Structure formats: C-alpha cells, structure tokens
Tab-separated table of C-alpha atoms and ligand atoms in Angstrom:
chain	number	residue	atom	x	y	z
Y	8	MET	CA	-38.584	-61.886	-29.765
Y	9	THR	CA	-40.277	-65.157	-30.571
Y	10	SER	CA	-39.119	-65.773	-34.139
Y	11	LEU	CA	-36.557	-68.457	-34.984
Y	12	LEU	CA	-33.814	-65.924	-35.629
Y	13	GLY	CA	-34.794	-63.793	-32.649
Y	14	ASN	CA	-34.680	-66.812	-30.366
Y	15	THR	CA	-31.375	-67.856	-31.797
Y	16	ALA	CA	-29.935	-64.383	-31.225
Y	17	ASN	CA	-31.026	-64.642	-27.593
Y	18	ARG	CA	-29.362	-68.015	-27.285
Y	19	ALA	CA	-26.154	-66.658	-28.829
Y	20	GLU	CA	-26.133	-63.683	-26.457
Y	21	LYS	CA	-26.643	-65.976	-23.511
Y	22	TYR	CA	-23.764	-68.122	-24.730
Y	23	LEU	CA	-21.420	-65.129	-24.939
Y	24	GLU	CA	-22.580	-63.854	-21.540
Y	25	GLY	CA	-21.931	-67.297	-20.078
Y	26	LEU	CA	-18.287	-67.262	-21.197
Y	27	LYS	CA	-17.470	-65.091	-18.188
Y	28	THR	CA	-18.308	-67.860	-15.763
Y	29	ARG	CA	-17.815	-71.116	-17.630
Y	30	ARG	CA	-14.623	-73.146	-17.967
Y	31	VAL	CA	-12.566	-72.485	-21.125
Y	32	SER	CA	-12.209	-76.090	-22.236
Y	33	PRO	CA	-15.441	-78.093	-22.381
Y	34	SER	CA	-16.001	-80.571	-19.548
Y	35	ASP	CA	-15.716	-84.296	-20.287
Y	36	GLU	CA	-19.419	-84.563	-19.595
Y	37	ALA	CA	-20.249	-81.927	-22.212
Y	38	VAL	CA	-18.080	-83.672	-24.790
Y	39	ASN	CA	-19.654	-87.032	-23.951
Y	40	ASN	CA	-23.083	-85.551	-24.393
Y	41	LEU	CA	-22.299	-84.818	-28.049
Y	42	LYS	CA	-23.611	-88.286	-28.831
Y	43	LYS	CA	-27.073	-86.850	-28.210
Y	44	LEU	CA	-26.700	-85.012	-31.531
Y	45	ASP	CA	-26.545	-88.346	-33.324
Y	46	VAL	CA	-30.304	-88.875	-33.375
Y	47	GLU	CA	-31.811	-91.228	-35.884
Y	48	LEU	CA	-32.188	-89.170	-39.077
Y	49	PRO	CA	-35.977	-88.699	-39.130
Y	50	LYS	CA	-38.118	-89.428	-42.116
Y	51	LYS	CA	-40.000	-86.208	-41.506
Y	52	GLY	CA	-37.915	-83.195	-40.561
Y	53	TRP	CA	-38.058	-81.546	-37.131
Y	54	GLU	CA	-39.471	-78.107	-36.417
Y	55	PRO	CA	-36.743	-75.403	-36.703
Y	56	ASP	CA	-36.959	-74.468	-32.990
Y	57	ARG	CA	-36.420	-78.067	-31.968
Y	58	VAL	CA	-33.332	-78.356	-34.172
Y	59	ILE	CA	-31.785	-75.154	-32.806
Y	60	SER	CA	-32.681	-75.989	-29.257
Y	61	LEU	CA	-30.878	-79.369	-29.442
Y	62	LEU	CA	-27.919	-77.697	-31.120
Y	63	ASP	CA	-27.647	-75.089	-28.376
Y	64	GLU	CA	-28.326	-77.326	-25.419
Y	65	VAL	CA	-25.884	-80.033	-26.453
Y	66	GLY	CA	-23.519	-78.119	-28.731
Y	67	SER	CA	-22.838	-74.911	-26.792
Y	68	PRO	CA	-21.407	-76.550	-23.634
Y	69	ALA	CA	-19.131	-78.707	-25.795
Y	70	THR	CA	-17.498	-75.750	-27.543
Y	71	VAL	CA	-13.948	-74.708	-26.773
Y	72	ALA	CA	-14.510	-71.187	-25.438
Y	73	SER	CA	-12.073	-69.653	-27.907
Y	74	ALA	CA	-14.231	-66.511	-27.991
Y	75	ASP	CA	-13.444	-66.077	-24.299
Y	76	SER	CA	-10.947	-63.578	-22.889
Y	77	ARG	CA	-8.832	-66.317	-21.284
Y	78	TYR	CA	-8.330	-68.502	-24.327
Y	79	PHE	CA	-4.627	-68.277	-25.224
Y	80	GLY	CA	-4.269	-71.338	-27.454
Y	81	PHE	CA	-2.545	-71.377	-30.880
Y	82	VAL	CA	-3.164	-67.915	-32.380
Y	83	ILE	CA	-6.929	-67.967	-32.554
Y	84	GLY	CA	-8.236	-64.451	-31.935
Y	85	GLY	CA	-11.667	-63.471	-30.641
Y	86	SER	CA	-14.575	-62.046	-32.577
Y	87	LEU	CA	-15.321	-58.322	-32.365
Y	88	PRO	CA	-19.022	-57.762	-31.565
Y	89	THR	CA	-19.549	-55.655	-34.695
Y	90	ALA	CA	-17.808	-58.216	-36.892
Y	91	LEU	CA	-19.959	-60.989	-35.436
Y	92	ALA	CA	-23.122	-58.951	-35.991
Y	93	ALA	CA	-22.104	-58.256	-39.597
Y	94	ASN	CA	-21.501	-61.991	-40.018
Y	95	TRP	CA	-25.102	-62.682	-38.899
Y	96	LEU	CA	-26.531	-60.136	-41.306
Y	97	ALA	CA	-24.335	-61.524	-44.087
Y	98	GLY	CA	-25.697	-64.976	-43.256
Y	99	ALA	CA	-29.193	-63.683	-43.781
Y	100	TRP	CA	-28.128	-62.099	-47.067
Y	101	ASP	CA	-26.663	-65.424	-48.296
Y	102	GLN	CA	-24.578	-63.693	-50.926
Y	103	ASN	CA	-22.280	-65.397	-53.399
Y	104	GLY	CA	-19.033	-63.431	-53.661
Y	105	VAL	CA	-18.024	-64.878	-57.037
Y	106	LEU	CA	-19.083	-61.971	-59.242
Y	107	TYR	CA	-20.168	-58.357	-59.020
Y	108	LEU	CA	-23.358	-59.517	-60.659
Y	109	THR	CA	-24.148	-62.085	-57.958
Y	110	SER	CA	-23.586	-59.570	-55.158
Y	111	PRO	CA	-22.810	-55.894	-55.786
Y	112	VAL	CA	-22.742	-55.247	-52.028
Y	113	THR	CA	-20.072	-57.918	-51.449
Y	114	ALA	CA	-17.981	-56.674	-54.362
Y	115	VAL	CA	-18.133	-53.088	-53.157
Y	116	LEU	CA	-17.351	-53.964	-49.522
Y	117	GLU	CA	-14.401	-56.053	-50.644
Y	118	GLU	CA	-13.168	-53.260	-52.863
Y	119	ILE	CA	-13.335	-50.810	-49.950
Y	120	SER	CA	-11.745	-53.299	-47.515
Y	121	GLU	CA	-8.975	-53.955	-50.011
Y	122	GLN	CA	-8.104	-50.265	-50.151
Y	123	TRP	CA	-8.360	-49.773	-46.393
Y	124	LEU	CA	-6.176	-52.801	-45.646
Y	125	VAL	CA	-3.502	-51.902	-48.177
Y	126	GLU	CA	-3.319	-48.393	-46.760
Y	127	LEU	CA	-3.487	-49.385	-43.081
Y	128	LEU	CA	-0.741	-51.950	-43.494
Y	129	GLY	CA	1.437	-49.564	-45.496
Y	130	LEU	CA	1.518	-51.767	-48.600
Y	131	HIS	CA	2.073	-50.636	-52.184
Y	132	PRO	CA	-0.971	-48.779	-53.593
Y	133	GLY	CA	-2.839	-50.947	-56.065
Y	134	THR	CA	-1.930	-54.215	-54.303
Y	135	ALA	CA	-4.614	-56.848	-54.926
Y	136	VAL	CA	-6.308	-58.602	-52.023
Y	137	GLY	CA	-7.872	-62.050	-52.264
Y	138	PHE	CA	-10.433	-62.924	-49.567
Y	139	VAL	CA	-9.725	-66.565	-48.788
Y	140	THR	CA	-10.374	-69.050	-45.979
Y	141	GLY	CA	-7.141	-68.604	-44.039
Y	142	ALA	CA	-3.403	-68.108	-44.211
Y	143	THR	CA	-2.872	-71.556	-45.718
Y	144	MET	CA	-4.950	-70.689	-48.776
Y	145	ALA	CA	-3.395	-67.209	-48.778
Y	146	ASN	CA	0.077	-68.813	-48.853
Y	147	PHE	CA	-1.152	-71.107	-51.620
Y	148	SER	CA	-2.498	-68.178	-53.636
Y	149	GLY	CA	0.655	-66.068	-53.226
Y	150	LEU	CA	2.797	-69.018	-54.297
Y	151	ALA	CA	0.535	-69.637	-57.296
Y	152	ALA	CA	1.060	-66.050	-58.435
Y	153	ALA	CA	4.815	-66.438	-57.888
Y	154	ARG	CA	4.925	-69.660	-59.885
Y	155	ASN	CA	3.074	-68.158	-62.817
Y	156	VAL	CA	5.128	-64.989	-62.972
Y	157	LEU	CA	8.558	-66.601	-62.636
Y	158	LEU	CA	7.771	-69.235	-65.252
Y	159	GLU	CA	6.107	-66.745	-67.579
Y	160	ARG	CA	9.327	-64.720	-67.530
Y	161	GLN	CA	11.061	-67.872	-68.831
Y	162	GLY	CA	8.484	-68.197	-71.593
Y	163	TRP	CA	6.701	-71.108	-69.877
Y	164	ASP	CA	2.906	-71.035	-69.614
Y	165	VAL	CA	2.360	-73.091	-66.479
Y	166	GLU	CA	-1.429	-72.745	-66.662
Y	167	ALA	CA	-1.442	-74.525	-69.995
Y	168	LYS	CA	1.533	-76.850	-69.685
Y	169	GLY	CA	1.774	-77.575	-65.973
Y	170	LEU	CA	4.996	-78.100	-64.071
Y	171	PHE	CA	6.309	-81.198	-65.862
Y	172	SER	CA	9.414	-80.227	-67.869
Y	173	ALA	CA	9.102	-76.626	-66.701
Y	174	PRO	CA	12.255	-74.709	-65.690
Y	175	GLU	CA	12.967	-75.671	-62.106
Y	176	ILE	CA	11.992	-73.254	-59.355
Y	177	LYS	CA	14.057	-73.048	-56.188
Y	178	VAL	CA	12.143	-72.412	-52.948
Y	179	VAL	CA	13.940	-70.897	-49.967
Y	180	VAL	CA	12.419	-70.943	-46.474
Y	181	GLY	CA	13.651	-70.362	-42.921
Y	182	GLU	CA	14.249	-73.451	-40.779
Y	183	GLU	CA	11.342	-72.417	-38.546
Y	184	TYR	CA	8.783	-72.009	-41.339
Y	185	HIS	CA	5.177	-72.861	-40.507
Y	186	ALA	CA	3.520	-76.181	-41.331
Y	187	SER	CA	0.996	-74.213	-43.366
Y	188	MET	CA	3.737	-73.200	-45.815
Y	189	ARG	CA	4.773	-76.820	-46.148
Y	190	LYS	CA	1.200	-77.739	-46.970
Y	191	ALA	CA	0.836	-74.903	-49.488
Y	192	LEU	CA	4.136	-75.843	-51.182
Y	193	GLY	CA	2.874	-79.395	-51.571
Y	194	LEU	CA	-0.466	-78.277	-53.002
Y	195	ILE	CA	1.156	-75.965	-55.521
Y	196	GLY	CA	3.318	-78.770	-56.896
Y	197	PHE	CA	6.655	-77.550	-55.577
Y	198	GLY	CA	7.010	-80.478	-53.204
Y	199	ARG	CA	7.304	-80.260	-49.453
Y	200	ASP	CA	10.837	-81.649	-49.351
Y	201	ARG	CA	12.470	-79.686	-52.163
Y	202	VAL	CA	12.896	-76.522	-50.080
Y	203	ILE	CA	16.248	-74.997	-49.173
Y	204	LYS	CA	16.251	-74.200	-45.463
Y	205	VAL	CA	18.091	-71.168	-44.159
Y	206	PRO	CA	19.468	-71.492	-40.610
Y	207	VAL	CA	17.776	-69.408	-37.926
Y	208	ASP	CA	18.801	-67.790	-34.643
Y	209	LYS	CA	17.453	-68.520	-31.158
Y	210	GLN	CA	14.247	-66.584	-31.843
Y	211	GLY	CA	13.645	-68.450	-35.107
Y	212	ARG	CA	14.709	-65.577	-37.363
Y	213	MET	CA	16.439	-66.392	-40.644
Y	214	ILE	CA	20.098	-65.452	-40.561
Y	215	ALA	CA	20.376	-63.088	-43.525
Y	216	ALA	CA	24.056	-63.855	-44.110
Y	217	LYS	CA	23.159	-67.533	-44.633
Y	218	LEU	CA	20.777	-66.861	-47.530
Y	219	PRO	CA	21.815	-69.076	-50.462
Y	220	THR	CA	22.416	-67.657	-53.914
Y	221	VAL	CA	19.052	-66.694	-55.351
Y	222	ASP	CA	18.098	-65.931	-58.929
Y	223	GLU	CA	15.162	-65.190	-61.207
Y	224	LEU	CA	13.874	-68.726	-60.675
Y	225	THR	CA	13.790	-68.505	-56.868
Y	226	ILE	CA	10.930	-67.896	-54.449
Y	227	VAL	CA	12.163	-66.642	-51.089
Y	228	CYS	CA	9.600	-67.289	-48.345
Y	229	LEU	CA	9.894	-65.092	-45.276
Y	230	GLN	CA	7.953	-65.223	-42.059
Y	231	ALA	CA	6.456	-62.278	-40.192
Y	232	GLY	CA	5.553	-63.610	-36.766
Y	233	ASN	CA	6.891	-67.018	-35.779
Y	234	VAL	CA	4.032	-68.985	-34.259
Y	235	ASN	CA	6.131	-69.818	-31.187
Y	236	THR	CA	8.220	-66.734	-30.489
Y	237	GLY	CA	6.424	-64.036	-32.504
Y	238	SER	CA	9.757	-63.094	-34.133
Y	239	PHE	CA	10.184	-61.680	-37.659
Y	240	ASP	CA	12.643	-62.647	-40.376
Y	241	PRO	CA	14.921	-59.710	-41.261
Y	242	ALA	CA	12.862	-58.542	-44.232
Y	243	GLU	CA	14.721	-55.360	-45.026
Y	244	GLU	CA	18.037	-57.103	-45.618
Y	245	ILE	CA	16.721	-60.165	-47.414
Y	246	ILE	CA	14.082	-58.615	-49.657
Y	247	GLN	CA	16.521	-56.190	-51.243
Y	248	THR	CA	19.028	-58.951	-52.071
Y	249	ALA	CA	16.315	-61.260	-53.364
Y	250	LYS	CA	14.652	-58.665	-55.546
Y	251	ASN	CA	17.944	-57.468	-57.007
Y	252	ALA	CA	18.474	-61.042	-58.175
Y	253	GLY	CA	15.020	-61.159	-59.785
Y	254	ALA	CA	13.585	-63.574	-57.198
Y	255	TRP	CA	9.996	-63.451	-55.917
Y	256	VAL	CA	9.532	-62.752	-52.207
Y	257	HIS	CA	6.545	-64.264	-50.421
Y	258	VAL	CA	5.782	-63.585	-46.752
Y	259	ASP	CA	3.806	-65.748	-44.340
Y	260	GLY	CA	2.486	-63.038	-42.027
Y	261	ALA	CA	-0.483	-64.944	-40.660
Y	262	PHE	CA	-0.636	-62.803	-37.536
Y	263	GLY	CA	2.602	-60.782	-37.561
Y	264	LEU	CA	1.602	-58.643	-40.529
Y	265	TRP	CA	-0.882	-56.849	-38.286
Y	266	ALA	CA	2.053	-55.290	-36.422
Y	267	LYS	CA	2.208	-52.918	-39.387
Y	268	ALA	CA	-1.091	-51.375	-38.245
Y	269	SER	CA	0.506	-50.191	-35.005
Y	270	PRO	CA	3.026	-47.327	-34.998
Y	271	LYS	CA	4.558	-48.927	-31.911
Y	272	TYR	CA	5.190	-52.362	-33.409
Y	273	ALA	CA	5.470	-51.592	-37.143
Y	274	GLY	CA	9.262	-51.496	-36.837
Y	275	LEU	CA	9.298	-55.295	-36.489
Y	276	ALA	CA	7.729	-55.616	-39.927
Y	277	LYS	CA	9.913	-53.027	-41.615
Y	278	GLY	CA	10.616	-53.806	-45.252
Y	279	LEU	CA	7.713	-56.224	-45.714
Y	280	GLU	CA	5.994	-53.674	-47.913
Y	281	PHE	CA	8.514	-54.540	-50.646
Y	282	ALA	CA	7.483	-58.203	-50.784
Y	283	ASP	CA	5.695	-59.480	-53.894
Y	284	SER	CA	3.067	-61.435	-52.001
Y	285	ILE	CA	1.975	-61.648	-48.370
Y	286	ALA	CA	-0.431	-63.975	-46.585
Y	287	THR	CA	-2.290	-63.068	-43.418
Y	288	ASP	CA	-5.319	-64.064	-41.386
Y	289	ALA	CA	-8.209	-61.795	-40.531
Y	290	HIS	CA	-9.660	-64.473	-38.211
Y	291	LYS	CA	-6.559	-64.145	-36.056
Y	292	TRP	CA	-5.649	-60.620	-35.088
Y	293	LEU	CA	-8.329	-58.611	-36.840
Y	294	ASN	CA	-10.766	-60.623	-34.720
Y	295	VAL	CA	-13.403	-61.402	-37.334
Y	296	PRO	CA	-15.309	-64.705	-37.097
Y	297	TYR	CA	-13.871	-67.835	-38.705
Y	298	ASP	CA	-12.918	-68.307	-41.430
Y	299	SER	CA	-11.132	-65.413	-43.046
Y	300	GLY	CA	-7.687	-65.075	-44.622
Y	301	LEU	CA	-6.137	-62.512	-46.947
Y	302	VAL	CA	-3.577	-62.701	-49.716
Y	303	PHE	CA	-1.887	-59.496	-50.866
Y	304	VAL	CA	-0.156	-59.460	-54.252
Y	305	ARG	CA	1.697	-56.314	-55.224
Y	306	ASP	CA	1.239	-56.882	-58.968
Y	307	ARG	CA	-2.538	-57.219	-59.091
Y	308	ASN	CA	-2.528	-58.799	-62.516
Y	309	ALA	CA	-0.196	-61.522	-61.295
Y	310	LEU	CA	-2.812	-62.682	-58.805
Y	311	ALA	CA	-5.647	-62.260	-61.289
Y	312	ARG	CA	-3.828	-64.245	-63.982
Y	313	ALA	CA	-3.111	-67.085	-61.548
Y	314	MET	CA	-6.728	-67.271	-60.345
Y	315	THR	CA	-9.017	-66.535	-63.294
Y	316	THR	CA	-10.635	-68.946	-65.615
Y	317	SER	CA	-11.937	-67.748	-68.904
Y	318	ALA	CA	-15.318	-69.416	-68.986
Y	319	ALA	CA	-17.335	-67.656	-71.622
Y	320	TYR	CA	-20.526	-67.628	-69.555
Y	321	LEU	CA	-18.971	-65.346	-66.981
Y	322	ILE	CA	-20.227	-61.880	-67.667
Y	323	GLU	CA	-17.766	-59.307	-66.487
Y	324	SER	CA	-18.959	-55.945	-65.339
Y	325	GLY	CA	-15.755	-53.916	-65.259
Y	326	ARG	CA	-16.159	-53.909	-61.454
Y	327	ARG	CA	-14.291	-55.961	-58.877
Y	328	GLU	CA	-14.937	-59.609	-59.628
Y	329	GLY	CA	-14.188	-61.557	-56.447
Y	330	TYR	CA	-13.153	-64.760	-58.181
Y	331	PHE	CA	-10.304	-63.022	-60.047
Y	332	TYR	CA	-8.394	-63.039	-56.771
Y	333	THR	CA	-9.230	-66.359	-55.097
Y	334	PRO	CA	-8.903	-70.083	-55.810
Y	335	GLU	CA	-12.669	-70.457	-55.238
Y	336	MET	CA	-15.417	-69.372	-57.561
Y	337	SER	CA	-18.538	-69.442	-55.354
Y	338	ARG	CA	-17.775	-68.386	-51.805
Y	339	ARG	CA	-19.183	-66.352	-48.934
Y	340	GLY	CA	-18.495	-62.603	-48.802
Y	341	ARG	CA	-15.669	-62.469	-46.289
Y	342	GLY	CA	-15.031	-58.792	-46.950
Y	343	ILE	CA	-18.347	-57.924	-45.324
Y	344	GLU	CA	-17.086	-58.620	-41.790
Y	345	ILE	CA	-13.677	-57.189	-42.531
Y	346	TRP	CA	-15.279	-53.901	-43.572
Y	347	ALA	CA	-17.393	-53.900	-40.389
Y	348	ALA	CA	-14.416	-54.763	-38.155
Y	349	LEU	CA	-12.251	-52.008	-39.625
Y	350	LEU	CA	-15.026	-49.435	-39.468
Y	351	SER	CA	-15.853	-50.251	-35.857
Y	352	LEU	CA	-12.200	-50.144	-34.782
Y	353	GLY	CA	-10.969	-47.212	-36.834
Y	354	ARG	CA	-7.229	-46.731	-37.339
Y	355	ASP	CA	-6.633	-45.997	-33.673
Y	356	GLY	CA	-8.740	-48.903	-32.486
Y	357	LEU	CA	-6.829	-51.401	-34.605
Y	358	ALA	CA	-3.464	-50.047	-33.449
Y	359	GLU	CA	-4.734	-50.133	-29.889
Y	360	LEU	CA	-5.913	-53.751	-30.244
Y	361	ILE	CA	-2.450	-54.814	-31.431
Y	362	ASP	CA	-0.661	-52.779	-28.742
Y	363	ARG	CA	-2.895	-54.041	-25.945
Y	364	CYS	CA	-2.390	-57.707	-26.855
Y	365	CYS	CA	1.392	-57.215	-27.016
Y	366	GLN	CA	1.476	-55.365	-23.719
Y	367	LEU	CA	-0.617	-58.038	-22.031
Y	368	ALA	CA	1.729	-60.719	-23.397
Y	369	SER	CA	4.692	-58.827	-21.887
Y	370	LYS	CA	2.812	-58.450	-18.646
Y	371	PHE	CA	2.124	-62.186	-18.552
Y	372	ALA	CA	5.795	-62.974	-19.249
Y	373	ASN	CA	6.927	-60.616	-16.472
Y	374	ARG	CA	4.474	-62.038	-13.981
Y	375	MET	CA	5.522	-65.600	-14.802
Y	376	GLU	CA	9.169	-64.671	-14.241
Y	377	GLU	CA	8.244	-62.995	-10.971
Y	378	GLU	CA	6.627	-66.256	-9.931
Y	379	GLY	CA	9.830	-68.108	-10.716
Y	380	PHE	CA	8.951	-69.674	-14.069
Y	381	THR	CA	11.162	-69.532	-17.165
Y	382	VAL	CA	10.249	-67.487	-20.243
Y	383	LEU	CA	12.016	-69.044	-23.227
Y	384	ASN	CA	11.589	-66.319	-25.861
Y	385	ASP	CA	12.167	-62.606	-26.271
Y	386	VAL	CA	8.597	-61.356	-26.005
Y	387	VAL	CA	8.587	-58.965	-28.975
Y	388	LEU	CA	4.925	-59.392	-29.938
Y	389	ASN	CA	1.999	-61.398	-28.518
Y	390	GLN	CA	3.527	-64.876	-28.104
Y	391	VAL	CA	5.063	-66.203	-24.880
Y	392	LEU	CA	6.792	-69.558	-24.278
Y	393	ILE	CA	7.023	-70.843	-20.716
Y	394	SER	CA	9.012	-73.765	-19.390
Y	395	PHE	CA	8.147	-75.383	-16.073
Y	396	GLY	CA	11.244	-77.578	-16.004
Y	397	ASP	CA	11.827	-80.728	-18.041
Y	398	THR	CA	9.527	-82.033	-20.772
Y	399	GLU	CA	7.510	-84.239	-18.459
Y	400	ARG	CA	6.893	-81.483	-15.930
Y	401	THR	CA	5.984	-78.843	-18.533
Y	402	ASN	CA	3.567	-81.221	-20.229
Y	403	LYS	CA	2.037	-82.071	-16.872
Y	404	VAL	CA	1.441	-78.407	-16.020
Y	405	THR	CA	0.012	-77.670	-19.476
Y	406	LYS	CA	-2.387	-80.594	-19.243
Y	407	ALA	CA	-3.383	-79.686	-15.692
Y	408	ILE	CA	-4.131	-76.048	-16.514
Y	409	GLN	CA	-6.226	-77.113	-19.500
Y	410	SER	CA	-8.398	-79.350	-17.374
Y	411	GLU	CA	-8.539	-76.877	-14.496
Y	412	GLY	CA	-10.487	-74.616	-16.860
Y	413	THR	CA	-9.655	-71.009	-15.866
Y	414	MET	CA	-7.655	-70.497	-19.033
Y	415	TRP	CA	-6.373	-72.483	-21.993
Y	416	ALA	CA	-2.881	-72.563	-23.447
Y	417	GLY	CA	-1.356	-75.279	-25.591
Y	418	GLY	CA	1.918	-77.112	-25.565
Y	419	THR	CA	4.724	-76.764	-28.078
Y	420	GLU	CA	8.341	-77.637	-28.730
Y	421	TRP	CA	10.823	-74.805	-29.188
Y	422	GLN	CA	14.271	-75.673	-30.514
Y	423	GLY	CA	14.406	-78.828	-28.433
Y	424	THR	CA	12.661	-77.514	-25.313
Y	425	THR	CA	9.079	-78.330	-24.384
Y	426	ALA	CA	6.997	-75.264	-23.565
Y	427	MET	CA	3.554	-73.946	-22.833
Y	428	ARG	CA	2.612	-71.499	-25.577
Y	429	PHE	CA	0.555	-68.479	-24.713
Y	430	SER	CA	-0.899	-66.162	-27.370
Y	431	VAL	CA	-2.758	-62.943	-26.599
Y	432	SER	CA	-4.816	-62.187	-29.673
Y	433	SER	CA	-8.297	-61.192	-28.532
Y	434	TRP	CA	-9.916	-57.769	-28.083
Y	435	ALA	CA	-11.631	-59.177	-24.969
Y	436	THR	CA	-8.540	-59.979	-22.896
Y	437	THR	CA	-7.814	-57.665	-19.951
Y	438	GLU	CA	-5.143	-57.302	-17.261
Y	439	ASN	CA	-7.505	-59.036	-14.889
Y	440	ASP	CA	-7.582	-62.077	-17.200
Y	441	ILE	CA	-3.787	-62.160	-17.181
Y	442	GLU	CA	-3.622	-62.041	-13.397
Y	443	LYS	CA	-6.359	-64.670	-13.005
Y	444	SER	CA	-4.441	-66.927	-15.384
Y	445	VAL	CA	-1.151	-66.428	-13.511
Y	446	GLN	CA	-2.871	-67.307	-10.237
Y	447	ALA	CA	-4.487	-70.399	-11.763
Y	448	ILE	CA	-1.134	-71.602	-13.132
Y	449	LYS	CA	0.501	-70.984	-9.760
Y	450	GLN	CA	-2.132	-73.063	-8.012
Y	451	VAL	CA	-1.913	-75.869	-10.521
Y	452	VAL	CA	1.880	-75.983	-10.123
Y	453	GLU	CA	1.560	-75.971	-6.328
Y	454	SER	CA	-0.962	-78.796	-6.436
Y	455	LEU	CA	1.480	-80.891	-8.505
Y	456	ASP	CA	4.288	-80.452	-5.957
V	525	LIG	C1	-1.943	-69.717	-38.194
V	525	LIG	C2	-0.772	-69.664	-39.068
V	525	LIG	C3	-0.810	-70.180	-40.364
V	525	LIG	C4	-1.999	-70.967	-40.900
V	525	LIG	O1	-3.140	-70.203	-40.940
V	525	LIG	P1	-4.577	-70.847	-41.170
V	525	LIG	O2	-5.469	-69.687	-40.972
V	525	LIG	O3	-4.735	-71.909	-40.147
V	525	LIG	O4	-4.628	-71.399	-42.549
V	525	LIG	C5	0.298	-70.015	-41.170
V	525	LIG	N1	1.393	-69.381	-40.715
V	525	LIG	C6	1.489	-68.894	-39.459
V	525	LIG	C7	2.733	-68.192	-39.046
V	525	LIG	C8	0.407	-69.012	-38.599
V	525	LIG	O5	0.479	-68.517	-37.359
C-alpha cells in the first residue's frame, strides 16, 4: 500500500506491534522530543505524508501505551481490534450523528446498539441511551433528566425559568462519590457543595441505614464500581426506599455497570435495573476507542425532553434522532464502534472479557500477598489497592515502577492510606502480563531496599 491511508494503517499496525516490546510510560527523551512538533507554521502547507511521518516519528514514542496489555492505570481500558477498525472506517465516513437525515447509518447503528445494550445489561425495555463523550457527560445528562422531571412534577418548567426561585432539590451521594459526579453537579447548577453525604463502609459502600429522609424533590446518586475498590453501593435496599418516596435514583456506573453483562458478577449490580438513570463508559470496559460514554434513562421521554431544542429548521424523520438524547447537536457517531465491539464479542465474549479482567485482578492481588505486600481492598471486581508500607515508601515504589517501564499503575489515597491502584480493564491482558508485572514490582522493591 502506498496511499496516505494505507501508509498510515501500516504505521498504526507497527505501533500496536511495538507495544509488546516498548516501555509502557514514554521515556523522558521521547517526551522531550515533542518540541520537534512545534515547527514554524509554514506559509505553504506540507505534503500529507510529511505531516503524518512527523506525527508518527515524534508522537508515537511519546504516547502512554494505554493500549498495551500491561497498562493498569486509572480505569482506562484497551481498544478491541474490531472496534478500532470500525473507528477508522467511521473516520473515513465523517458522519454527523445529529440527525437521521445527516447519517442514516449512524442513526440505525445507534438504535441497534441501544437495544443490544439495554438487553445485555438487563435494563428496562425501552430505556433511552445517549451516546456521549464519557461518564462525566453521562452523569450530567442523567442529572439533567432528573432535574427536569422532579421540577416538572412540582409545576416548574426549568427549561424556561431556570433554577432561580425553583423548588429546592436535595442531592444525596455516598461519601466516596467520584470527582466526575461533583463536576456534573456543578455544571447542572446544583452546586458541588450542596450535597448530603451518606457515610460509607471500609470498601466505600454507602451504608443503607444511614440514608437521610428522601422525598419527591430528592436525587439519590449511587455508585456502581468505586474507582479505588471496585465496590458497589447497596442498590437493592436503597433504590426501593428512594423510589417509594418519589425520589429520582441516578447511578454512576462508569465501569461497574458492565458487571451486569457477566452472569458471574451481575450479582454485585443487583437492583440497578430499577434506577431512573445510569451513566457508564464504553471507552472503559467495553474497550472501544476514546471517547465514548453512555447515559441510560428509563423514561425515554425524560431524557429527550431534557436534551431537545425545538429549532424549526430541524426536520424530523420519525426515526432515531441522535441529538434528542445528548447535550451535543453535531457529534461523531459513537454508536458505530459500540455496534462493532458488541458484534465482535457476542454475549459470551463480553461476559468473558469482564470475567477475565476480574480473575486477573484477583490473581494479581493473590500474587502480591504471596510476595508479602498488603492488599487494602476486598477484590470484588477489577480494582486492586496495594500498600508497600507508609506513604513515602508506597509513593516511592509507585514512582519507581512507572519509570521502570514494564507496567504502569497509578497512586491513590484510600481512606487515609496511600496505595498503588491497579485496574485490569483490557481485553489484551493475560496471566503472563500479571506475572511479569509482579516480578517487575518485586525487583523495584528489592532495588529500593
Ligand atoms: C472514570 C469514572 C468517571 C468519569 O468518567 P469519564 O469517562 O472520565 O468522564 C466517573 N465515575 C467513575 C466511577 C469512574 O470510574
């Protein structure tokens, strides 16, 4: 292949091939070299091959190899080959997902993905799905639907009148809620500091008995998958109480919601199907390329009413109009890769992906304990917290393993203890990667002694 796209595909393949042997974090040299991208903006543009060649030669080595099988940072997730390929084709299509009219193929793929996801995750039939950038915008969108519905029930049209002088909405969260929820609450006008925090247990789970009195002007925000421990709030107990009182229940399930796709782990997420809105990420555990988040709203009209405009120039076809379900109007067709990922995995493949990551996380935790290190959390899902002693020592080990390069895990703070956080969320990770990582950590610790 000698064409621009053919050459680029070769470069991309070579990059992915090279992940097996390169270090996970970029070297200091590679990062320093990024200044080579800052060429003087030419008066006359460069040839396409020259642009791509500079991008690859300088850019590729300076990437964090988060597509690699030994990247365990945050909860990032790899990219399934089929999903990546679909992403390339979608790039060539350059579709605008705003309307059926601007892209029938995007609308149809999102309609199919919506049905597949709702069924796979055991959610209420007819639930609407919005294809957004990530869990933060999914949390934002779910909260927007909640705000509109609760205030509408009080006779207040928040779209028209805004929040000033509106009946006051109470927001309940667990003490270990994610920073993304705090951001979304701020964006939606609820204020980051107005929340009522429910105490949590040692795994970060809300204590159901400590739920405050809730009513028809309350949004209860649960978490499915704590970013540190992987634990789940007790949805079954809380959702029933909240819904009986007329409250809205929103769930931040950025990665934990995917447990529902696995018969083995679905028990952790029991009861979530009764929530009014749920946020999750497809770029995390479904392993589609960045960026891709999903909001599920049980009452489809609630999401549509919170997101639509009524501009007269918008011709509606009676088909799925993407922008009815998202804050954006123009946007890329995220459902394209989701459709491809689900079709290439199948039901069993998705369940197997979830199970494998969880089993590898358990394996890692067991091996670390065997080597004499301390696991701080109950490893119920794919997240593992390791302590190497006091704060200074743990930070030292985390920093040293990052620069050593065999694997990458980040640092975190868990209920007052500093830890290394390890997340298994890629299709590519194998037992061999776990063992290699354990050995690398062991060596780093030995070299510090
Ligand atoms: C990752 C994560 C988020 C934020 O998701 P983005 O995709 O970064 O917007 C929110 N909540 C939890 C629990 C997460 O793990």
